[in-house]
Amino acid sequence: MVPTRPLEGDASADVVVVGGGYLGLWTAWRLLELEPELDVLLLEAAICGHGPSGRNGGFCETLWGDAPTLRERVGDAAGLAVCRASEDAVRGIGAWCEENGLDAWYRPAPLLRVATTESQLGSWDDSVGAAAALGEPDEITALSPEEVRRRCDSPLFLGGALQRLNATVQPARLALGLRAKLLERGMRIHERTEVTRLCEDGGVETRFGRVRARENVLAVNSRTAGFPGYRLALAVASSHIVLTEPVPDVLDELGWTGGEAIVDGRTLVHYTRTTDDGRIAFGWGGGAMGFGGRASARLELDREVVAAARVSLERFFPQLRGRAVTHAWGGPIDVSPTHVPIFGSRGRTHHGFGFTGNGVGPSYLGGEILARLALDRRDDRTRLALVEPERAFFPPEPLRYAGGATIRRALLAKDAAEDEGRAPGALTALVASLPRRLGLNLPR
Ligand SMILES: Cc1cc2nc3c(=O)[nH]c(=O)nc-3n(C[C@H](O)[C@H](O)[C@H](O)COP(=O)(O)OP(=O)(O)OC[C@H]3O[C@@H](n4cnc5c(N)ncnc54)[C@H](O)[C@@H]3O)c2cc1C
């Protein structure tokens, strides 16, 4: 793939989109759908899709897992509307791939939430209860241990719940395919072009010039915190993945042939899935984290985190001993204080961030929202409770004082103790509970 030409000097457009991950790409696509004659310019600091959008776990989820939080924060009707819109997004990605002839390995299959320790049993109760309270009990249902192991026979799985609507994708195929389709439509995309400033009049500045525009869209994931006014709006965590060689024999032995994406109930979750070419991808959200812009440099690839993920992979699936892990990688996660993504406008800048490890499906919805905000069109999408929510910030103190590293250590110690069937120590439990006590929700 050849990168597009960097922007050298000045330019102009109706709308300039900053960031070429799923959110920026979907927004650009939707802008052209809404107004085919619109002059849209997309600026990407590196290469579109080379960030988390091209290297995530490919879980394409709804926001049903956040139904308890949504009910609490915005009420039943508004919460249900968000869940429904997020379902449209999961289905919409499949339909888009179909219509555009893109083979992104889109595979609809439910999401399985599992307990791998006694302490995780029932970690899905809130979600099951929320779905029932919203009148949709089939969306998330509890399963017996036998039902769980019939779907995937890991010796660690003690019970679980099934989230009905879900899919998996090959993330890079989707991101690069979206980029290619935009280029085919004649969209101007300048890669290796970092935006250094958002201007009040809707334009932006790069290192080499200025772009005049009526509106701009900020879709830069964890980098959002680097722009004035957004520093405490999100925190940054990280996630890492290991990928095995093709192991179709192991998948057969596990009976894991239905394509279910699986996530456990730890605080720093493990997540795992199969791929179209018969591999197992296994991820862990236990990498570095930072609050108030203090993100660590070890977000991209932390070898200790990769090694720990590999150990966990073999605990989940002992049949993999002696089988090769062929790829490993990591990347940053933009953590919203409420665990749900945030969209809105500040003057002529329209922003989206805070996917908190669930951005594949919701970024499609985000594109629908941001395109409408940039065009000042109001409808059921812009009225969703994800848009201009009541402001929540990562408070500078005492969280920042305690620091991401301290909280991460406590979360690791808590999960490790529970893995061994022990209760965590009192101090560990206290520090690990700090974010939630402050009303903050950590990833997955
Ligand atoms: C290892 C890992 C596993 C994950 N697994 C899953 C999963 O299974 N399911 C799921 O739903 N989510 C998952 N996620 C999260 C998901 O990848 C993200 O939520 C999603 O890709 C966010 O898309 P985005 O467009 O907001 O961000 P990005 O993909 O990060 O795109 C933002 C782009 O902005 C560019 N940029 C940054 N600053 C500037 C600037 N100043 N000027 C111009 N461009 C700039 C960046 O180079 C980047 O390309 C995972 C993330 C990681 C790291």
Coordinates of C-alpha atoms and ligand atoms in Angstrom, one line a residue:
M1 CA 0.0 0.0 0.0
V2 CA 1.4 3.4 -1.0
P3 CA 0.8 6.3 1.5
T4 CA -0.9 9.3 0.0
R5 CA 1.0 12.6 -0.4
P6 CA 1.5 14.7 2.7
L7 CA -0.1 18.1 2.6
E8 CA 2.5 20.7 1.9
G9 CA 1.4 24.3 2.3
D10 CA -2.1 25.7 2.6
A11 CA -5.4 24.2 1.4
S12 CA -9.2 24.7 1.8
A13 CA -12.2 22.4 2.2
D14 CA -15.8 22.6 3.5
V15 CA -15.0 20.1 6.3
V16 CA -11.7 18.9 7.4
V17 CA -11.5 15.5 9.2
V18 CA -8.6 15.0 11.5
G19 CA -7.6 11.4 12.0
G20 CA -7.9 8.4 9.7
G21 CA -9.0 5.6 12.0
Y22 CA -12.5 4.1 11.8
L23 CA -14.1 7.2 13.3
G24 CA -12.6 9.7 10.9
L25 CA -13.1 7.4 7.9
W26 CA -16.7 6.6 8.7
T27 CA -17.4 10.3 9.3
A28 CA -15.9 11.2 5.9
W29 CA -17.9 8.4 4.3
R30 CA -21.1 9.6 5.9
L31 CA -20.4 13.3 5.0
L32 CA -20.3 12.3 1.3
E33 CA -23.5 10.2 1.7
L34 CA -25.3 13.2 3.2
E35 CA -23.9 15.8 0.8
P36 CA -22.2 14.2 -2.3
E37 CA -20.9 17.6 -3.5
L38 CA -19.3 18.4 -0.2
D39 CA -15.5 19.1 -0.3
V40 CA -14.1 16.9 2.5
L41 CA -10.4 16.7 3.3
L42 CA -9.0 14.1 5.6
L43 CA -5.6 14.6 7.4
E44 CA -3.9 11.7 9.0
A45 CA -0.6 12.0 11.0
A46 CA 0.6 8.5 10.0
I47 CA -1.2 6.2 7.6
C48 CA -5.0 5.6 7.8
G49 CA -5.8 2.5 9.7
H50 CA -2.3 2.0 11.1
G51 CA -3.4 2.9 14.6
P52 CA -5.8 0.9 16.8
S53 CA -8.4 0.7 14.0
G54 CA -6.2 -1.5 11.9
R55 CA -4.9 -3.7 14.8
N56 CA -7.6 -4.2 17.3
G57 CA -9.2 -7.5 18.4
G58 CA -12.0 -7.2 15.8
F59 CA -14.8 -7.6 18.3
C60 CA -17.6 -5.6 16.6
E61 CA -20.0 -5.0 19.6
T62 CA -23.1 -3.2 20.4
L63 CA -23.3 -1.0 23.6
W64 CA -25.7 -3.5 25.3
G65 CA -22.9 -4.3 27.8
D66 CA -23.2 -0.7 29.0
A67 CA -26.9 -0.9 29.5
P68 CA -26.6 -0.7 33.3
T69 CA -24.5 2.5 33.1
L70 CA -26.8 4.0 30.5
R71 CA -29.9 3.3 32.5
E72 CA -28.3 4.9 35.5
R73 CA -27.0 8.0 33.7
V74 CA -29.7 8.8 31.2
G75 CA -32.7 6.7 32.0
D76 CA -34.4 3.8 30.3
A77 CA -35.8 5.3 27.2
A78 CA -32.6 7.2 26.3
G79 CA -30.5 4.2 27.2
L80 CA -32.5 1.8 25.1
A81 CA -32.3 4.2 22.1
V82 CA -28.4 4.1 22.4
C83 CA -28.4 0.3 22.6
R84 CA -30.7 0.1 19.5
A85 CA -28.6 2.5 17.5
S86 CA -25.5 0.5 18.4
E87 CA -27.2 -2.6 17.0
D88 CA -27.8 -0.7 13.8
A89 CA -24.1 0.0 13.7
V90 CA -23.1 -3.7 14.0
R91 CA -25.5 -4.7 11.3
G92 CA -24.6 -1.6 9.3
I93 CA -20.9 -2.5 9.1
G94 CA -21.9 -6.0 7.7
A95 CA -24.2 -4.4 5.2
W96 CA -21.6 -1.8 4.1
C97 CA -19.0 -4.5 3.5
E98 CA -21.6 -6.4 1.4
E99 CA -22.7 -3.4 -0.6
N100 CA -19.1 -2.3 -1.3
G101 CA -17.7 -5.7 -2.1
L102 CA -15.3 -5.6 0.8
D103 CA -14.2 -8.9 2.4
A104 CA -13.4 -7.8 5.9
W105 CA -14.1 -11.2 7.3
Y106 CA -17.3 -9.9 8.9
R107 CA -18.9 -12.7 10.8
P108 CA -22.0 -12.3 12.9
A109 CA -21.8 -14.5 16.1
P110 CA -22.8 -13.8 19.7
L111 CA -20.5 -12.5 22.4
L112 CA -19.8 -14.9 25.2
R113 CA -19.1 -13.4 28.6
V114 CA -17.4 -16.0 30.8
A115 CA -16.2 -16.4 34.4
T116 CA -12.8 -17.9 34.8
T117 CA -12.8 -17.6 38.7
E118 CA -15.5 -18.0 41.3
S119 CA -15.3 -14.2 41.9
Q120 CA -16.3 -13.5 38.3
L121 CA -19.4 -15.6 38.5
G122 CA -22.4 -13.3 38.1
S123 CA -20.3 -10.4 36.8
W124 CA -22.9 -10.3 34.0
D125 CA -25.9 -10.1 36.3
D126 CA -26.2 -6.3 36.0
S127 CA -26.3 -6.5 32.2
V128 CA -28.8 -9.4 32.1
G129 CA -31.0 -7.5 34.6
A130 CA -30.7 -4.2 32.6
A131 CA -31.7 -5.9 29.3
A132 CA -34.7 -7.5 31.0
A133 CA -35.7 -4.1 32.6
L134 CA -35.5 -2.5 29.2
G135 CA -37.9 -5.1 27.9
E136 CA -35.3 -7.0 25.8
P137 CA -34.4 -10.0 27.9
D138 CA -33.1 -11.9 24.8
E139 CA -30.3 -9.5 24.3
I140 CA -28.2 -10.8 27.2
T141 CA -29.0 -14.2 28.7
A142 CA -27.3 -16.2 31.5
L143 CA -25.9 -19.6 30.5
S144 CA -25.2 -22.7 32.5
P145 CA -21.6 -23.9 32.8
E146 CA -22.4 -26.7 30.4
E147 CA -23.9 -24.4 27.9
V148 CA -20.8 -22.2 28.0
R149 CA -18.5 -25.2 27.5
R150 CA -20.6 -26.5 24.7
R151 CA -19.6 -23.3 22.8
C152 CA -16.0 -23.4 23.9
D153 CA -14.6 -26.2 26.1
S154 CA -12.0 -24.3 28.1
P155 CA -11.3 -25.9 31.5
L156 CA -11.3 -22.4 33.0
F157 CA -14.9 -21.5 32.0
L158 CA -17.2 -21.8 35.1
G159 CA -20.2 -20.1 33.7
G160 CA -21.2 -17.2 31.5
A161 CA -23.8 -15.2 29.6
L162 CA -24.5 -14.7 25.9
Q163 CA -24.9 -11.3 24.2
R164 CA -27.1 -12.0 21.2
L165 CA -26.0 -9.4 18.6
N166 CA -22.3 -9.2 17.9
A167 CA -19.8 -9.8 15.0
T168 CA -16.1 -10.1 14.4
V169 CA -14.1 -8.5 11.7
Q170 CA -10.5 -8.5 10.4
P171 CA -9.7 -5.0 11.6
A172 CA -7.0 -4.1 9.1
R173 CA -9.1 -5.3 6.2
L174 CA -12.0 -3.1 7.3
A175 CA -9.8 0.0 8.0
L176 CA -7.8 -0.2 4.8
G177 CA -10.8 -1.2 2.8
L178 CA -12.7 1.9 4.0
R179 CA -9.7 4.0 3.1
A180 CA -9.5 2.5 -0.4
K181 CA -13.2 3.1 -1.0
L182 CA -12.9 6.7 0.0
L183 CA -10.0 7.2 -2.3
E184 CA -12.0 5.5 -5.1
R185 CA -14.7 8.1 -4.5
G186 CA -12.1 10.9 -5.0
M187 CA -11.8 11.9 -1.4
R188 CA -8.6 14.0 -0.7
I189 CA -6.6 12.2 2.0
H190 CA -3.2 13.5 3.0
E191 CA -1.3 11.0 5.2
R192 CA 1.9 11.8 7.2
T193 CA 0.2 15.1 7.9
E194 CA -0.1 15.9 11.6
V195 CA -2.6 18.6 12.7
T196 CA -1.1 20.8 15.3
R197 CA -3.9 23.2 16.0
L198 CA -7.7 23.5 15.7
C199 CA -8.7 27.0 14.7
E200 CA -11.9 28.7 16.0
D201 CA -13.0 29.5 12.5
G202 CA -13.2 25.8 11.6
G203 CA -9.8 25.5 9.9
V204 CA -6.8 23.6 11.2
E205 CA -3.0 24.1 11.2
T206 CA -0.4 21.5 10.2
R207 CA 3.3 21.8 10.6
F208 CA 3.6 23.1 7.0
G209 CA 0.5 25.2 6.5
R210 CA -3.1 26.1 7.2
V211 CA -6.3 24.5 6.0
R212 CA -9.3 26.9 5.7
A213 CA -12.6 25.1 6.4
R214 CA -16.1 25.8 7.8
E215 CA -16.0 22.9 10.3
N216 CA -13.5 20.4 11.6
V217 CA -13.9 16.9 13.0
L218 CA -11.5 15.7 15.7
A219 CA -11.2 11.9 15.5
V220 CA -7.8 11.2 17.0
N221 CA -8.6 8.6 19.7
S222 CA -6.2 8.9 22.7
R223 CA -4.4 11.9 21.1
T224 CA -7.6 13.9 21.9
A225 CA -6.1 14.7 25.3
G226 CA -3.3 16.6 23.7
F227 CA -5.7 19.3 22.3
P228 CA -6.5 22.3 24.5
G229 CA -9.7 21.8 26.6
Y230 CA -9.7 18.0 26.3
R231 CA -6.9 17.0 28.7
L232 CA -9.0 15.7 31.6
A233 CA -11.9 14.5 29.3
L234 CA -10.3 11.0 28.9
A235 CA -7.6 8.7 30.2
V236 CA -5.3 6.5 28.2
A237 CA -4.9 2.8 28.8
S238 CA -3.5 0.1 26.5
S239 CA -4.3 -3.4 25.2
H240 CA -2.1 -6.1 23.7
I241 CA -2.9 -9.1 21.5
V242 CA -1.1 -12.4 20.7
L243 CA -2.1 -14.4 17.6
T244 CA -1.4 -18.1 17.1
E245 CA -0.5 -20.0 14.0
P246 CA -3.6 -21.6 12.3
V247 CA -4.9 -24.2 14.8
P248 CA -8.1 -25.7 13.3
D249 CA -7.5 -29.0 15.1
V250 CA -7.5 -27.1 18.5
L251 CA -10.7 -25.2 17.6
D252 CA -12.4 -28.6 16.7
E253 CA -11.2 -30.1 20.0
L254 CA -12.6 -27.1 21.9
G255 CA -15.8 -27.3 19.9
W256 CA -15.2 -23.6 19.3
T257 CA -16.5 -23.4 15.7
G258 CA -19.4 -21.0 16.1
G259 CA -17.3 -17.8 15.8
E260 CA -18.2 -16.5 19.3
A261 CA -16.1 -13.7 20.6
I262 CA -15.2 -14.3 24.3
V263 CA -14.5 -12.0 27.1
D264 CA -13.8 -12.8 30.8
G265 CA -15.0 -10.9 33.9
R266 CA -11.7 -9.6 35.2
T267 CA -11.1 -5.9 35.8
L268 CA -8.4 -5.9 33.2
V269 CA -10.1 -8.2 30.8
H270 CA -8.9 -11.1 28.7
Y271 CA -10.6 -11.3 25.3
T272 CA -10.3 -14.0 22.7
R273 CA -11.7 -15.0 19.3
T274 CA -11.1 -17.2 16.3
T275 CA -10.2 -15.9 12.9
D276 CA -11.3 -16.9 9.4
D277 CA -8.0 -18.6 8.8
G278 CA -8.3 -20.8 11.9
R279 CA -6.2 -18.9 14.4
I280 CA -6.9 -17.8 18.0
A281 CA -6.4 -14.1 18.8
F282 CA -6.0 -13.5 22.5
G283 CA -5.9 -10.0 24.1
W284 CA -5.4 -8.5 27.5
G285 CA -6.1 -5.0 28.7
G286 CA -3.4 -5.1 31.4
G287 CA -0.8 -2.8 29.8
A288 CA 0.2 0.7 30.9
M289 CA -2.4 3.4 31.7
G290 CA -2.2 7.1 32.5
F291 CA -4.6 9.8 33.7
G292 CA -4.6 13.4 32.9
G293 CA -2.4 13.1 29.9
R294 CA 0.3 11.1 31.7
A295 CA 0.2 8.2 29.3
S296 CA 3.1 5.9 29.2
A297 CA 5.3 5.3 26.1
R298 CA 4.8 1.6 26.5
L299 CA 1.4 1.6 24.9
E300 CA 2.5 0.3 21.5
L301 CA 4.3 -2.9 22.4
D302 CA 5.2 -3.9 25.9
R303 CA 7.0 -7.3 25.8
E304 CA 6.2 -8.1 29.5
V305 CA 2.5 -7.6 28.8
V306 CA 2.8 -9.8 25.7
A307 CA 4.5 -12.5 27.7
A308 CA 1.8 -12.4 30.3
A309 CA -0.9 -12.6 27.7
R310 CA 0.8 -15.7 26.2
V311 CA 0.8 -17.4 29.6
S312 CA -2.9 -16.7 30.0
L313 CA -3.6 -17.9 26.5
E314 CA -2.2 -21.3 27.4
R315 CA -4.2 -21.3 30.7
F316 CA -7.4 -20.8 28.8
F317 CA -6.5 -23.3 26.1
P318 CA -3.9 -25.9 27.3
Q319 CA -4.0 -27.6 23.9
L320 CA -2.0 -24.7 22.6
R321 CA 1.2 -25.7 24.4
G322 CA 4.0 -26.0 21.9
R323 CA 2.0 -24.2 19.2
A324 CA 3.5 -21.0 17.8
V325 CA 2.4 -17.5 18.4
T326 CA 3.2 -15.8 15.1
H327 CA 2.2 -12.1 15.9
A328 CA 1.9 -9.8 18.9
W329 CA 1.1 -6.1 19.1
G330 CA -0.4 -3.5 21.3
G331 CA -1.9 0.0 21.2
P332 CA -3.6 2.8 23.2
I333 CA -7.2 2.8 24.4
D334 CA -9.1 6.0 24.9
V335 CA -10.9 5.6 28.2
S336 CA -14.1 7.6 28.8
P337 CA -14.9 8.5 32.4
T338 CA -18.3 6.9 31.9
H339 CA -17.2 3.9 29.9
V340 CA -19.4 5.0 26.9
P341 CA -18.1 7.1 24.0
I342 CA -18.7 10.9 23.9
F343 CA -19.6 13.0 20.9
G344 CA -20.3 16.7 20.7
S345 CA -19.2 20.1 19.4
R346 CA -17.2 22.9 20.8
G347 CA -17.8 25.8 18.4
R348 CA -16.8 24.5 14.9
T349 CA -14.9 21.5 16.2
H350 CA -16.9 18.3 16.4
H351 CA -15.3 15.5 18.5
G352 CA -15.6 11.8 19.3
F353 CA -13.6 9.9 21.8
G354 CA -13.8 7.5 24.8
F355 CA -14.5 4.2 23.0
T356 CA -12.9 2.5 26.0
G357 CA -12.0 -0.6 24.1
N358 CA -15.3 -0.9 22.2
G359 CA -14.9 1.3 19.2
V360 CA -15.2 -1.0 16.2
G361 CA -19.0 -1.1 16.2
P362 CA -19.7 2.3 17.9
S363 CA -17.3 4.2 15.6
Y364 CA -19.7 3.6 12.7
L365 CA -22.5 5.2 14.8
G366 CA -20.0 7.9 15.7
G367 CA -19.5 8.6 12.0
E368 CA -23.2 9.1 11.5
I369 CA -23.3 11.5 14.5
L370 CA -20.2 13.6 13.7
A371 CA -21.2 14.0 10.0
R372 CA -24.6 15.4 11.1
L373 CA -23.0 17.7 13.7
A374 CA -20.6 19.0 11.2
L375 CA -23.5 19.7 8.8
D376 CA -25.7 21.1 11.6
R377 CA -28.4 18.5 10.9
R378 CA -30.4 17.3 13.9
D379 CA -32.2 14.0 14.0
D380 CA -32.6 10.8 16.0
R381 CA -28.8 10.2 15.8
T382 CA -27.8 13.6 17.2
R383 CA -30.4 13.3 19.9
L384 CA -28.9 10.2 21.3
A385 CA -27.6 10.4 24.9
L386 CA -24.1 9.9 23.6
V387 CA -24.1 13.4 22.2
E388 CA -23.3 16.3 24.6
P389 CA -23.7 14.1 27.7
E390 CA -23.5 15.7 31.1
R391 CA -19.8 16.5 31.4
A392 CA -17.6 14.0 33.3
F393 CA -13.9 14.5 33.8
F394 CA -11.0 12.5 35.1
P395 CA -10.4 14.6 38.2
P396 CA -6.9 15.9 38.6
E397 CA -6.8 14.8 42.2
P398 CA -6.6 12.3 43.9
L399 CA -6.6 10.0 40.9
R400 CA -3.8 11.9 39.2
Y401 CA -1.9 11.8 42.5
A402 CA -2.3 8.1 42.8
G403 CA -1.3 7.9 39.2
G404 CA -2.1 5.4 36.5
A405 CA 0.9 3.2 37.5
T406 CA -0.3 2.8 41.1
I407 CA -3.9 2.0 40.1
R408 CA -2.7 -0.4 37.4
R409 CA -0.6 -2.2 40.0
A410 CA -3.6 -2.5 42.3
L411 CA -5.8 -3.8 39.5
L412 CA -3.2 -6.4 38.5
A413 CA -2.8 -7.5 42.1
K414 CA -6.6 -7.8 42.6
D415 CA -7.0 -9.9 39.4
A416 CA -4.0 -12.1 40.3
A417 CA -5.4 -12.7 43.8
E418 CA -8.8 -13.6 42.5
D419 CA -7.2 -15.9 39.9
E420 CA -5.7 -17.8 42.8
G421 CA -9.0 -17.9 44.6
R422 CA -7.8 -15.4 47.3
A423 CA -9.4 -12.2 48.3
P424 CA -7.2 -9.2 47.5
G425 CA -5.5 -7.3 50.4
A426 CA -7.4 -4.4 52.0
L427 CA -5.1 -1.7 50.5
T428 CA -5.1 -3.3 47.1
A429 CA -8.9 -3.5 47.1
L430 CA -9.1 0.1 48.2
V431 CA -6.8 1.5 45.5
A432 CA -8.4 -0.8 42.8
S433 CA -11.8 0.6 43.8
L434 CA -10.7 4.2 43.6
P435 CA -11.8 4.9 40.0
R436 CA -15.2 3.4 40.6
R437 CA -15.7 5.2 43.9
L438 CA -15.0 8.4 42.0
G439 CA -17.7 7.5 39.5
L440 CA -15.2 6.4 36.8
N441 CA -15.4 3.3 34.9
L442 CA -12.2 1.6 33.6
P443 CA -11.9 -0.5 30.5
R444 CA -12.4 -3.0 28.9
Ligands
LIG1 C1 -4.9 -3.9 21.0 C2 -6.2 -3.3 20.8 C3 -7.3 -4.1 20.8 C4 -8.6 -3.6 20.7 N1 -9.7 -4.5 20.5 C5 -10.9 -4.0 20.2 C6 -11.9 -4.8 19.9 O1 -11.8 -6.1 19.8 N2 -13.2 -4.3 19.7 C7 -13.4 -3.0 19.7 O2 -14.5 -2.5 19.5 N3 -12.4 -2.1 20.0 C8 -11.1 -2.6 20.2 N4 -10.1 -1.7 20.4 C9 -10.4 -0.3 20.3 C10 -10.6 0.2 18.9 O3 -9.5 -0.2 18.1 C11 -10.7 1.7 18.9 O4 -11.8 2.1 19.8 C12 -11.0 2.3 17.5 O5 -10.1 1.8 16.5 C13 -11.0 3.8 17.6 O6 -11.0 4.3 16.3 P1 -10.5 5.8 16.1 O7 -10.8 6.2 14.7 O8 -11.2 6.6 17.2 O9 -9.0 5.8 16.5 P2 -7.6 5.4 15.8 O10 -7.8 4.1 15.1 O11 -6.6 5.5 16.8 O12 -7.4 6.5 14.7 C14 -7.0 7.8 15.1 C15 -6.1 8.3 14.0 O13 -5.8 9.7 14.3 C16 -4.4 9.9 13.9 N5 -4.0 11.1 14.6 C17 -3.7 11.3 15.9 N6 -3.3 12.5 16.1 C18 -3.4 13.2 14.9 C19 -3.1 14.5 14.6 N7 -2.7 15.4 15.4 N8 -3.3 14.9 13.3 C20 -3.7 14.0 12.3 N9 -4.0 12.7 12.7 C21 -3.8 12.3 13.9 C22 -3.7 8.6 14.3 O14 -2.5 8.5 13.6 C23 -4.8 7.6 14.0 O15 -4.6 7.0 12.7 C24 -8.8 -2.2 20.6 C25 -7.7 -1.4 20.7 C26 -6.4 -1.9 20.8 C27 -5.3 -1.0 20.9

